mmCIF file of N, CA and C in Angstrom:
data_model
loop_
_atom_site.group_PDB
_atom_site.id
_atom_site.type_symbol
_atom_site.label_atom_id
_atom_site.label_comp_id
_atom_site.label_asym_id
_atom_site.label_seq_id
_atom_site.Cartn_x
_atom_site.Cartn_y
_atom_site.Cartn_z
ATOM 1 N N MET K 614 0.831 -1.157 0.029
ATOM 2 C CA MET K 614 -0.022 0.025 0.006
ATOM 3 C C MET K 614 0.906 1.209 0.012
ATOM 4 N N SER K 615 0.474 2.269 -0.793
ATOM 5 C CA SER K 615 1.250 3.473 -0.825
ATOM 6 C C SER K 615 0.824 4.373 0.365
ATOM 7 N N GLU K 616 1.557 5.450 0.610
ATOM 8 C CA GLU K 616 1.150 6.328 1.686
ATOM 9 C C GLU K 616 -0.054 7.097 1.502
ATOM 10 N N ASN K 617 -0.478 7.239 0.242
ATOM 11 C CA ASN K 617 -1.714 8.009 -0.099
ATOM 12 C C ASN K 617 -2.916 7.038 -0.220
ATOM 13 N N THR K 618 -2.811 5.867 0.314
ATOM 14 C CA THR K 618 -3.867 4.842 0.126
ATOM 15 C C THR K 618 -4.595 4.768 1.548
ATOM 16 N N THR K 619 -5.924 4.670 1.395
ATOM 17 C CA THR K 619 -6.715 4.539 2.658
ATOM 18 C C THR K 619 -7.645 3.278 2.454
ATOM 19 N N HIS K 620 -8.006 2.666 3.507
ATOM 20 C CA HIS K 620 -8.928 1.506 3.450
ATOM 21 C C HIS K 620 -10.149 1.857 4.284
ATOM 22 N N THR K 621 -11.293 1.768 3.641
ATOM 23 C CA THR K 621 -12.564 2.074 4.335
ATOM 24 C C THR K 621 -13.369 0.800 4.457
ATOM 25 N N PRO K 622 -14.206 0.729 5.505
ATOM 26 C CA PRO K 622 -14.980 -0.519 5.767
ATOM 27 C C PRO K 622 -15.914 -0.828 4.586
ATOM 28 N N GLU K 623 -16.469 0.186 3.915
ATOM 29 C CA GLU K 623 -17.444 -0.024 2.868
ATOM 30 C C GLU K 623 -16.813 -0.621 1.602
ATOM 31 N N THR K 624 -15.480 -0.298 1.408
ATOM 32 C CA THR K 624 -14.868 -0.810 0.152
ATOM 33 C C THR K 624 -13.741 -1.750 0.645
ATOM 34 N N PRO K 625 -13.844 -2.993 0.150
ATOM 35 C CA PRO K 625 -12.774 -3.941 0.560
ATOM 36 C C PRO K 625 -11.382 -3.654 -0.034
ATOM 37 N N GLU K 626 -11.385 -2.960 -1.163
ATOM 38 C CA GLU K 626 -10.144 -2.591 -1.786
ATOM 39 C C GLU K 626 -9.624 -1.232 -1.361
ATOM 40 N N PRO K 627 -8.285 -1.071 -1.252
ATOM 41 C CA PRO K 627 -7.806 0.350 -0.919
ATOM 42 C C PRO K 627 -8.178 1.321 -1.992
ATOM 43 N N VAL K 628 -8.350 2.513 -1.493
ATOM 44 C CA VAL K 628 -8.701 3.660 -2.386
ATOM 45 C C VAL K 628 -7.552 4.659 -2.357
ATOM 46 N N ASP K 629 -7.093 5.033 -3.536
ATOM 47 C CA ASP K 629 -6.004 6.063 -3.632
ATOM 48 C C ASP K 629 -6.618 7.448 -3.389
ATOM 49 N N THR K 630 -6.022 8.212 -2.510
ATOM 50 C CA THR K 630 -6.428 9.569 -2.289
ATOM 51 C C THR K 630 -5.360 10.455 -2.881
ATOM 52 N N PRO K 631 -5.839 11.551 -3.635
ATOM 53 C CA PRO K 631 -4.831 12.404 -4.243
ATOM 54 C C PRO K 631 -4.033 13.170 -3.255
ATOM 55 N N ALA K 632 -2.703 13.352 -3.551
ATOM 56 C CA ALA K 632 -1.854 14.119 -2.703
ATOM 57 C C ALA K 632 -2.191 15.529 -2.841
ATOM 58 N N ALA K 633 -1.861 16.341 -1.834
ATOM 59 C CA ALA K 633 -2.144 17.795 -1.867
ATOM 60 C C ALA K 633 -1.311 18.402 -3.025
ATOM 61 N N PRO K 634 -1.925 19.303 -3.746
ATOM 62 C CA PRO K 634 -1.263 19.941 -4.850
ATOM 63 C C PRO K 634 -0.083 20.810 -4.327
ATOM 64 N N GLU K 635 0.987 20.823 -5.086
ATOM 65 C CA GLU K 635 2.144 21.636 -4.691
ATOM 66 C C GLU K 635 1.868 23.097 -5.040
ATOM 67 N N MET K 636 2.447 23.994 -4.222
ATOM 68 C CA MET K 636 2.274 25.450 -4.472
ATOM 69 C C MET K 636 3.175 25.878 -5.682
ATOM 70 N N PRO K 637 2.575 26.484 -6.662
ATOM 71 C CA PRO K 637 3.386 27.003 -7.774
ATOM 72 C C PRO K 637 4.460 27.952 -7.307
ATOM 73 N N GLU K 638 5.541 28.056 -8.114
ATOM 74 C CA GLU K 638 6.655 28.913 -7.721
ATOM 75 C C GLU K 638 6.275 30.325 -7.486
ATOM 76 N N VAL K 639 5.401 30.883 -8.364
ATOM 77 C CA VAL K 639 5.007 32.255 -8.284
ATOM 78 C C VAL K 639 4.345 32.529 -6.899
ATOM 79 N N GLN K 640 3.394 31.629 -6.515
ATOM 80 C CA GLN K 640 2.776 31.831 -5.218
ATOM 81 C C GLN K 640 3.741 31.709 -4.097
ATOM 82 N N ALA K 641 4.721 30.796 -4.205
ATOM 83 C CA ALA K 641 5.724 30.638 -3.216
ATOM 84 C C ALA K 641 6.537 31.929 -3.012
ATOM 85 N N GLU K 642 6.881 32.567 -4.158
ATOM 86 C CA GLU K 642 7.708 33.835 -4.100
ATOM 87 C C GLU K 642 6.890 34.897 -3.427
ATOM 88 N N VAL K 643 5.592 35.029 -3.769
ATOM 89 C CA VAL K 643 4.740 36.047 -3.190
ATOM 90 C C VAL K 643 4.605 35.853 -1.677
ATOM 91 N N ALA K 644 4.398 34.605 -1.296
ATOM 92 C CA ALA K 644 4.276 34.263 0.132
ATOM 93 C C ALA K 644 5.590 34.580 0.889
ATOM 94 N N ALA K 645 6.698 34.445 0.234
ATOM 95 C CA ALA K 645 7.942 34.655 0.888
ATOM 96 C C ALA K 645 8.290 36.102 1.072
ATOM 97 N N GLN K 646 7.639 37.055 0.333
ATOM 98 C CA GLN K 646 7.980 38.445 0.430
ATOM 99 C C GLN K 646 7.529 38.963 1.788
ATOM 100 N N PRO K 647 8.424 39.817 2.384
ATOM 101 C CA PRO K 647 8.123 40.357 3.720
ATOM 102 C C PRO K 647 6.963 41.437 3.579
ATOM 103 N N THR K 648 6.139 41.504 4.611
ATOM 104 C CA THR K 648 5.151 42.544 4.641
ATOM 105 C C THR K 648 5.572 43.701 5.503
ATOM 106 N N VAL K 649 6.621 43.524 6.222
ATOM 107 C CA VAL K 649 7.183 44.524 7.099
ATOM 108 C C VAL K 649 8.652 44.860 6.624
ATOM 109 N N ILE K 650 8.937 46.130 6.388
ATOM 110 C CA ILE K 650 10.211 46.525 5.982
ATOM 111 C C ILE K 650 10.962 47.033 7.184
ATOM 112 N N GLU K 651 12.185 46.549 7.364
ATOM 113 C CA GLU K 651 13.018 46.950 8.513
ATOM 114 C C GLU K 651 13.709 48.249 8.183
ATOM 115 N N ILE K 652 13.436 49.274 9.047
ATOM 116 C CA ILE K 652 13.988 50.631 8.892
ATOM 117 C C ILE K 652 14.613 50.998 10.247
ATOM 118 N N ASP K 653 15.752 51.682 10.167
ATOM 119 C CA ASP K 653 16.497 52.116 11.335
ATOM 120 C C ASP K 653 15.543 52.978 12.253
ATOM 121 N N PRO K 654 15.502 52.683 13.565
ATOM 122 C CA PRO K 654 14.639 53.471 14.446
ATOM 123 C C PRO K 654 14.806 54.956 14.384
ATOM 124 N N ASN K 655 16.101 55.377 14.214
ATOM 125 C CA ASN K 655 16.360 56.855 14.075
ATOM 126 C C ASN K 655 15.722 57.413 12.843
ATOM 127 N N GLU K 656 15.735 56.644 11.748
ATOM 128 C CA GLU K 656 15.028 57.138 10.532
ATOM 129 C C GLU K 656 13.545 57.241 10.767
ATOM 130 N N VAL K 657 12.970 56.272 11.528
ATOM 131 C CA VAL K 657 11.558 56.307 11.808
ATOM 132 C C VAL K 657 11.215 57.570 12.552
ATOM 133 N N GLU K 658 11.977 57.857 13.630
ATOM 134 C CA GLU K 658 11.708 59.064 14.423
ATOM 135 C C GLU K 658 11.793 60.346 13.650
ATOM 136 N N LYS K 659 12.854 60.456 12.826
ATOM 137 C CA LYS K 659 13.057 61.667 12.063
ATOM 138 C C LYS K 659 12.079 61.835 10.973
ATOM 139 N N GLY K 660 11.534 60.782 10.392
ATOM 140 C CA GLY K 660 10.685 60.858 9.253
ATOM 141 C C GLY K 660 9.198 60.695 9.570
ATOM 142 N N LYS K 661 8.817 60.504 10.831
ATOM 143 C CA LYS K 661 7.468 60.208 11.220
ATOM 144 C C LYS K 661 6.460 61.262 10.785
ATOM 145 N N VAL K 662 6.765 62.525 10.948
ATOM 146 C CA VAL K 662 5.875 63.591 10.641
ATOM 147 C C VAL K 662 5.557 63.614 9.166
ATOM 148 N N LEU K 663 6.643 63.526 8.304
ATOM 149 C CA LEU K 663 6.443 63.513 6.829
ATOM 150 C C LEU K 663 5.712 62.221 6.420
ATOM 151 N N ALA K 664 5.995 61.148 7.118
ATOM 152 C CA ALA K 664 5.281 59.873 6.763
ATOM 153 C C ALA K 664 3.794 60.044 7.027
ATOM 154 N N ILE K 665 3.454 60.692 8.086
ATOM 155 C CA ILE K 665 1.993 60.872 8.435
ATOM 156 C C ILE K 665 1.373 61.840 7.399
ATOM 157 N N LEU K 666 2.105 62.928 7.091
ATOM 158 C CA LEU K 666 1.660 63.886 6.148
ATOM 159 C C LEU K 666 1.513 63.316 4.691
ATOM 160 N N SER K 667 2.240 62.263 4.414
ATOM 161 C CA SER K 667 2.165 61.674 3.093
ATOM 162 C C SER K 667 0.741 61.199 2.737
ATOM 163 N N TYR K 668 0.030 60.870 3.746
ATOM 164 C CA TYR K 668 -1.343 60.335 3.529
ATOM 165 C C TYR K 668 -2.420 61.443 3.454
ATOM 166 N N ILE K 669 -2.000 62.680 3.427
ATOM 167 C CA ILE K 669 -2.947 63.803 3.353
ATOM 168 C C ILE K 669 -2.719 64.417 1.930
ATOM 169 N N PHE K 670 -3.771 64.280 1.119
ATOM 170 C CA PHE K 670 -3.867 64.740 -0.304
ATOM 171 C C PHE K 670 -2.555 64.435 -1.035
ATOM 172 N N ILE K 671 -1.840 65.338 -1.592
ATOM 173 C CA ILE K 671 -0.658 65.067 -2.367
ATOM 174 C C ILE K 671 0.656 65.440 -1.640
ATOM 175 N N LEU K 672 0.569 65.453 -0.368
ATOM 176 C CA LEU K 672 1.776 65.780 0.392
ATOM 177 C C LEU K 672 2.846 64.628 0.344
ATOM 178 N N TRP K 673 2.477 63.486 -0.275
ATOM 179 C CA TRP K 673 3.476 62.435 -0.512
ATOM 180 C C TRP K 673 4.572 62.917 -1.460
ATOM 181 N N LEU K 674 4.309 64.055 -2.157
ATOM 182 C CA LEU K 674 5.315 64.581 -3.046
ATOM 183 C C LEU K 674 6.555 65.089 -2.286
ATOM 184 N N ILE K 675 6.359 65.589 -1.068
ATOM 185 C CA ILE K 675 7.500 66.164 -0.309
ATOM 186 C C ILE K 675 8.561 65.137 -0.057
ATOM 187 N N PRO K 676 8.273 63.948 0.547
ATOM 188 C CA PRO K 676 9.358 62.914 0.736
ATOM 189 C C PRO K 676 9.927 62.444 -0.585
ATOM 190 N N ILE K 677 9.076 62.356 -1.621
ATOM 191 C CA ILE K 677 9.584 61.850 -2.872
ATOM 192 C C ILE K 677 10.571 62.775 -3.482
ATOM 193 N N ILE K 678 10.346 64.096 -3.371
ATOM 194 C CA ILE K 678 11.270 65.074 -3.902
ATOM 195 C C ILE K 678 12.515 65.156 -3.017
ATOM 196 N N GLN K 679 12.314 65.231 -1.685
ATOM 197 C CA GLN K 679 13.442 65.348 -0.794
ATOM 198 C C GLN K 679 14.386 64.121 -0.784
ATOM 199 N N LYS K 680 13.736 62.972 -0.698
ATOM 200 C CA LYS K 680 14.479 61.681 -0.668
ATOM 201 C C LYS K 680 15.552 61.640 0.447
ATOM 202 N N ASP K 681 15.341 62.242 1.593
ATOM 203 C CA ASP K 681 16.292 62.260 2.610
ATOM 204 C C ASP K 681 16.038 61.358 3.833
ATOM 205 N N ASN K 682 14.875 60.673 3.793
ATOM 206 C CA ASN K 682 14.516 59.820 4.852
ATOM 207 C C ASN K 682 13.829 58.549 4.354
ATOM 208 N N GLU K 683 14.368 57.426 4.664
ATOM 209 C CA GLU K 683 13.849 56.119 4.221
ATOM 210 C C GLU K 683 12.465 55.879 4.691
ATOM 211 N N TYR K 684 12.125 56.205 5.920
ATOM 212 C CA TYR K 684 10.783 55.916 6.487
ATOM 213 C C TYR K 684 9.734 56.775 5.798
ATOM 214 N N SER K 685 9.934 58.068 5.660
ATOM 215 C CA SER K 685 8.942 58.924 5.032
ATOM 216 C C SER K 685 8.817 58.590 3.558
ATOM 217 N N LEU K 686 9.899 58.148 2.894
ATOM 218 C CA LEU K 686 9.873 57.782 1.562
ATOM 219 C C LEU K 686 8.995 56.491 1.334
ATOM 220 N N PHE K 687 9.180 55.586 2.258
ATOM 221 C CA PHE K 687 8.374 54.320 2.220
ATOM 222 C C PHE K 687 6.887 54.667 2.246
ATOM 223 N N HIS K 688 6.460 55.499 3.175
ATOM 224 C CA HIS K 688 5.040 55.847 3.291
ATOM 225 C C HIS K 688 4.652 56.709 2.130
ATOM 226 N N ALA K 689 5.464 57.540 1.584
ATOM 227 C CA ALA K 689 5.132 58.361 0.479
ATOM 228 C C ALA K 689 4.807 57.460 -0.798
ATOM 229 N N LYS K 690 5.612 56.389 -0.968
ATOM 230 C CA LYS K 690 5.374 55.457 -2.020
ATOM 231 C C LYS K 690 4.035 54.717 -1.867
ATOM 232 N N GLN K 691 3.749 54.334 -0.636
ATOM 233 C CA GLN K 691 2.477 53.680 -0.359
ATOM 234 C C GLN K 691 1.285 54.609 -0.614
ATOM 235 N N ALA K 692 1.449 55.886 -0.201
ATOM 236 C CA ALA K 692 0.342 56.813 -0.405
ATOM 237 C C ALA K 692 0.217 57.186 -1.899
ATOM 238 N N LEU K 693 1.367 57.229 -2.647
ATOM 239 C CA LEU K 693 1.268 57.442 -4.055
ATOM 240 C C LEU K 693 0.555 56.310 -4.765
ATOM 241 N N MET K 694 0.682 55.127 -4.290
ATOM 242 C CA MET K 694 -0.011 54.011 -4.883
ATOM 243 C C MET K 694 -1.563 54.180 -4.652
ATOM 244 N N ILE K 695 -1.959 54.651 -3.456
ATOM 245 C CA ILE K 695 -3.348 54.759 -3.192
ATOM 246 C C ILE K 695 -3.837 55.913 -4.134
ATOM 247 N N PHE K 696 -3.071 57.013 -4.329
ATOM 248 C CA PHE K 696 -3.477 58.058 -5.218
ATOM 249 C C PHE K 696 -3.656 57.556 -6.690
ATOM 250 N N LEU K 697 -2.708 56.763 -7.181
ATOM 251 C CA LEU K 697 -2.865 56.243 -8.546
ATOM 252 C C LEU K 697 -4.037 55.324 -8.676
ATOM 253 N N ALA K 698 -4.240 54.458 -7.667
ATOM 254 C CA ALA K 698 -5.417 53.586 -7.714
ATOM 255 C C ALA K 698 -6.754 54.385 -7.705
ATOM 256 N N SER K 699 -6.755 55.483 -6.988
ATOM 257 C CA SER K 699 -7.962 56.281 -7.016
ATOM 258 C C SER K 699 -8.192 56.968 -8.388
ATOM 259 N N ILE K 700 -7.142 57.307 -9.098
ATOM 260 C CA ILE K 700 -7.305 57.867 -10.390
ATOM 261 C C ILE K 700 -7.832 56.731 -11.295
ATOM 262 N N ALA K 701 -7.296 55.550 -11.174
ATOM 263 C CA ALA K 701 -7.793 54.421 -12.030
ATOM 264 C C ALA K 701 -9.226 54.121 -11.731
ATOM 265 N N LEU K 702 -9.654 54.203 -10.492
ATOM 266 C CA LEU K 702 -11.063 54.022 -10.077
ATOM 267 C C LEU K 702 -11.937 55.121 -10.763
ATOM 268 N N GLY K 703 -11.378 56.341 -10.751
ATOM 269 C CA GLY K 703 -12.163 57.448 -11.344
ATOM 270 C C GLY K 703 -12.392 57.227 -12.833
ATOM 271 N N LEU K 704 -11.389 56.652 -13.498
ATOM 272 C CA LEU K 704 -11.592 56.353 -14.920
ATOM 273 C C LEU K 704 -12.558 55.222 -15.139
ATOM 274 N N LEU K 705 -12.521 54.250 -14.230
ATOM 275 C CA LEU K 705 -13.443 53.174 -14.262
ATOM 276 C C LEU K 705 -14.900 53.665 -14.065
ATOM 277 N N ASN K 706 -15.114 54.707 -13.363
ATOM 278 C CA ASN K 706 -16.417 55.239 -13.035
ATOM 279 C C ASN K 706 -17.171 55.670 -14.262
ATOM 280 N N VAL K 707 -16.521 55.938 -15.372
ATOM 281 C CA VAL K 707 -17.258 56.409 -16.592
ATOM 282 C C VAL K 707 -17.966 55.285 -17.275
ATOM 283 N N ILE K 708 -17.652 53.995 -16.932
ATOM 284 C CA ILE K 708 -18.385 52.886 -17.448
ATOM 285 C C ILE K 708 -19.761 52.754 -16.785
ATOM 286 N N PRO K 709 -20.808 52.856 -17.495
ATOM 287 C CA PRO K 709 -22.142 52.762 -16.867
ATOM 288 C C PRO K 709 -22.311 51.473 -16.073
ATOM 289 N N CYS K 710 -23.002 51.588 -14.984
ATOM 290 C CA CYS K 710 -23.416 50.501 -14.056
ATOM 291 C C CYS K 710 -22.229 49.731 -13.448
ATOM 292 N N ILE K 711 -21.563 48.860 -14.202
ATOM 293 C CA ILE K 711 -20.513 48.003 -13.618
ATOM 294 C C ILE K 711 -19.372 48.896 -13.164
ATOM 295 N N GLY K 712 -18.965 49.828 -13.948
ATOM 296 C CA GLY K 712 -17.882 50.695 -13.592
ATOM 297 C C GLY K 712 -18.197 51.501 -12.284
ATOM 298 N N GLN K 713 -19.468 51.962 -12.187
ATOM 299 C CA GLN K 713 -19.892 52.693 -11.024
ATOM 300 C C GLN K 713 -19.899 51.881 -9.790
ATOM 301 N N ILE K 714 -20.326 50.637 -9.905
ATOM 302 C CA ILE K 714 -20.350 49.676 -8.811
ATOM 303 C C ILE K 714 -18.892 49.413 -8.357
ATOM 304 N N ALA K 715 -18.032 49.166 -9.343
ATOM 305 C CA ALA K 715 -16.614 48.916 -9.014
ATOM 306 C C ALA K 715 -15.984 50.116 -8.350
ATOM 307 N N TYR K 716 -16.394 51.355 -8.803
ATOM 308 C CA TYR K 716 -15.849 52.567 -8.207
ATOM 309 C C TYR K 716 -16.236 52.735 -6.765
ATOM 310 N N VAL K 717 -17.493 52.428 -6.441
ATOM 311 C CA VAL K 717 -17.950 52.490 -5.021
ATOM 312 C C VAL K 717 -17.216 51.477 -4.160
ATOM 313 N N ILE K 718 -17.138 50.224 -4.632
ATOM 314 C CA ILE K 718 -16.527 49.217 -3.843
ATOM 315 C C ILE K 718 -14.998 49.433 -3.739
ATOM 316 N N GLY K 719 -14.395 49.812 -4.815
ATOM 317 C CA GLY K 719 -12.950 50.191 -4.801
ATOM 318 C C GLY K 719 -12.612 51.364 -3.928
ATOM 319 N N SER K 720 -13.563 52.375 -3.968
ATOM 320 C CA SER K 720 -13.305 53.541 -3.095
ATOM 321 C C SER K 720 -13.312 53.197 -1.588
ATOM 322 N N VAL K 721 -14.221 52.284 -1.257
ATOM 323 C CA VAL K 721 -14.323 51.905 0.174
ATOM 324 C C VAL K 721 -13.031 51.176 0.515
ATOM 325 N N GLY K 722 -12.535 50.237 -0.405
ATOM 326 C CA GLY K 722 -11.285 49.532 -0.169
ATOM 327 C C GLY K 722 -10.127 50.496 -0.038
ATOM 328 N N LEU K 723 -10.020 51.449 -0.927
ATOM 329 C CA LEU K 723 -8.896 52.476 -0.858
ATOM 330 C C LEU K 723 -8.963 53.272 0.431
ATOM 331 N N PHE K 724 -10.155 53.595 0.907
ATOM 332 C CA PHE K 724 -10.240 54.297 2.140
ATOM 333 C C PHE K 724 -9.724 53.439 3.311
ATOM 334 N N VAL K 725 -10.059 52.159 3.242
ATOM 335 C CA VAL K 725 -9.527 51.266 4.342
ATOM 336 C C VAL K 725 -7.986 51.225 4.221
ATOM 337 N N PHE K 726 -7.410 51.160 3.013
ATOM 338 C CA PHE K 726 -5.971 51.097 2.834
ATOM 339 C C PHE K 726 -5.359 52.364 3.350
ATOM 340 N N TRP K 727 -6.047 53.501 3.097
ATOM 341 C CA TRP K 727 -5.557 54.827 3.512
ATOM 342 C C TRP K 727 -5.485 54.845 5.020
ATOM 343 N N VAL K 728 -6.503 54.399 5.724
ATOM 344 C CA VAL K 728 -6.570 54.347 7.170
ATOM 345 C C VAL K 728 -5.466 53.445 7.691
ATOM 346 N N ILE K 729 -5.282 52.268 7.096
ATOM 347 C CA ILE K 729 -4.227 51.325 7.500
ATOM 348 C C ILE K 729 -2.860 51.986 7.419
ATOM 349 N N GLY K 730 -2.622 52.643 6.287
ATOM 350 C CA GLY K 730 -1.337 53.291 6.060
ATOM 351 C C GLY K 730 -1.102 54.372 7.022
ATOM 352 N N LEU K 731 -2.120 55.212 7.302
ATOM 353 C CA LEU K 731 -2.005 56.319 8.264
ATOM 354 C C LEU K 731 -1.667 55.772 9.654
ATOM 355 N N ILE K 732 -2.373 54.723 10.059
ATOM 356 C CA ILE K 732 -2.151 54.128 11.406
ATOM 357 C C ILE K 732 -0.720 53.589 11.456
ATOM 358 N N ASN K 733 -0.285 52.901 10.388
ATOM 359 C CA ASN K 733 1.086 52.362 10.381
ATOM 360 C C ASN K 733 2.103 53.463 10.507
ATOM 361 N N ALA K 734 1.881 54.612 9.810
ATOM 362 C CA ALA K 734 2.825 55.750 9.879
ATOM 363 C C ALA K 734 2.832 56.345 11.321
ATOM 364 N N ILE K 735 1.710 56.425 11.932
ATOM 365 C CA ILE K 735 1.566 56.937 13.268
ATOM 366 C C ILE K 735 2.306 56.057 14.287
ATOM 367 N N LYS K 736 2.141 54.747 14.073
ATOM 368 C CA LYS K 736 2.772 53.775 14.991
ATOM 369 C C LYS K 736 4.238 53.536 14.788
ATOM 370 N N GLY K 737 4.758 54.171 13.662
ATOM 371 C CA GLY K 737 6.163 53.985 13.369
ATOM 372 C C GLY K 737 6.514 52.679 12.707
ATOM 373 N N GLN K 738 5.528 52.123 11.982
ATOM 374 C CA GLN K 738 5.696 50.821 11.358
ATOM 375 C C GLN K 738 5.786 50.986 9.848
ATOM 376 N N ALA K 739 6.586 50.179 9.187
ATOM 377 C CA ALA K 739 6.764 50.244 7.737
ATOM 378 C C ALA K 739 6.171 48.935 7.223
ATOM 379 N N LYS K 740 4.885 48.790 7.236
ATOM 380 C CA LYS K 740 4.171 47.664 6.752
ATOM 381 C C LYS K 740 3.601 47.923 5.398
ATOM 382 N N LEU K 741 3.709 46.945 4.505
ATOM 383 C CA LEU K 741 3.112 47.107 3.132
ATOM 384 C C LEU K 741 1.597 47.108 3.325
ATOM 385 N N LEU K 742 0.955 47.910 2.508
ATOM 386 C CA LEU K 742 -0.525 47.931 2.488
ATOM 387 C C LEU K 742 -1.023 46.663 1.882
ATOM 388 N N PRO K 743 -2.183 46.156 2.314
ATOM 389 C CA PRO K 743 -2.748 44.942 1.703
ATOM 390 C C PRO K 743 -3.021 45.174 0.185
ATOM 391 N N VAL K 744 -2.797 44.137 -0.591
ATOM 392 C CA VAL K 744 -3.057 44.082 -2.023
ATOM 393 C C VAL K 744 -2.142 45.074 -2.796
ATOM 394 N N ILE K 745 -2.169 46.348 -2.588
ATOM 395 C CA ILE K 745 -1.428 47.305 -3.434
ATOM 396 C C ILE K 745 -0.034 47.687 -2.926
ATOM 397 N N GLY K 746 0.283 47.347 -1.673
ATOM 398 C CA GLY K 746 1.603 47.745 -1.109
ATOM 399 C C GLY K 746 2.756 47.184 -1.838
ATOM 400 N N LYS K 747 2.675 45.915 -2.249
ATOM 401 C CA LYS K 747 3.772 45.214 -2.945
ATOM 402 C C LYS K 747 4.002 45.883 -4.294
ATOM 403 N N PHE K 748 2.928 46.349 -4.942
ATOM 404 C CA PHE K 748 3.065 47.030 -6.216
ATOM 405 C C PHE K 748 3.772 48.384 -6.094
ATOM 406 N N ALA K 749 3.551 49.081 -4.995
ATOM 407 C CA ALA K 749 4.198 50.319 -4.745
ATOM 408 C C ALA K 749 5.730 50.118 -4.641
ATOM 409 N N GLU K 750 6.097 49.067 -3.893
ATOM 410 C CA GLU K 750 7.534 48.768 -3.709
ATOM 411 C C GLU K 750 8.153 48.390 -5.025
ATOM 412 N N GLN K 751 7.451 47.638 -5.877
ATOM 413 C CA GLN K 751 8.013 47.209 -7.157
ATOM 414 C C GLN K 751 8.064 48.336 -8.149
ATOM 415 N N TRP K 752 6.982 49.084 -8.297
ATOM 416 C CA TRP K 752 6.878 50.159 -9.321
ATOM 417 C C TRP K 752 7.812 51.283 -9.007
ATOM 418 N N PHE K 753 7.931 51.638 -7.726
ATOM 419 C CA PHE K 753 8.673 52.775 -7.346
ATOM 420 C C PHE K 753 10.055 52.397 -6.697
ATOM 421 N N SER K 754 10.533 51.264 -7.086
ATOM 422 C CA SER K 754 11.800 50.779 -6.452
ATOM 423 C C SER K 754 12.965 51.695 -6.794
ATOM 424 N N GLY K 755 12.861 52.447 -7.799
ATOM 425 C CA GLY K 755 13.905 53.423 -8.158
ATOM 426 C C GLY K 755 13.965 54.651 -7.222
ATOM 427 N N LEU K 756 12.957 54.865 -6.467
ATOM 428 C CA LEU K 756 12.888 55.971 -5.471
ATOM 429 C C LEU K 756 13.616 55.488 -4.168
ATOM 430 N N LYS K 757 14.771 55.935 -4.032
ATOM 431 C CA LYS K 757 15.622 55.514 -2.890
ATOM 432 C C LYS K 757 16.133 56.798 -2.219
ATOM 433 N N LYS K 758 16.481 56.646 -0.931
ATOM 434 C CA LYS K 758 17.043 57.667 -0.151
ATOM 435 C C LYS K 758 18.418 58.122 -0.738
ATOM 436 N N ASN K 759 18.547 59.441 -0.781
ATOM 437 C CA ASN K 759 19.810 59.995 -1.298
ATOM 438 C C ASN K 759 20.906 59.773 -0.282
ATOM 439 N N GLY K 760 22.081 59.423 -0.741
ATOM 440 C CA GLY K 760 23.268 59.316 0.094
ATOM 441 C C GLY K 760 23.256 58.108 0.944
#
């Protein structure tokens, strides 16, 4: 008998049970990516105010232009991703019915992401936002602290 074989009282013969499917490489890579970025505590303290301000309208531009603090730049990239996603949702809104439903649902989701990002900035944490945070790190990977 193989290790994936079971014997039940109703069936006199052993029944093969399928083995659990293996996780594809892409899913394994995504699962392995960290959701918390390690940043020096001094950087966190120095950049906390700008990190918090990054979530207010387009003030994420300040850390992106200055590029002098890793923590505020991290949150600026996350806030920029929320901003770009809101523009995409606005464009989706022009599609009658389905686009408008997607706009409402997406807007609620983005508001939740905004609150999560703001709370993380206040707490001094560099956590990726759910769903869109990893894209911010990939798309804006060229935005790094000067020096």
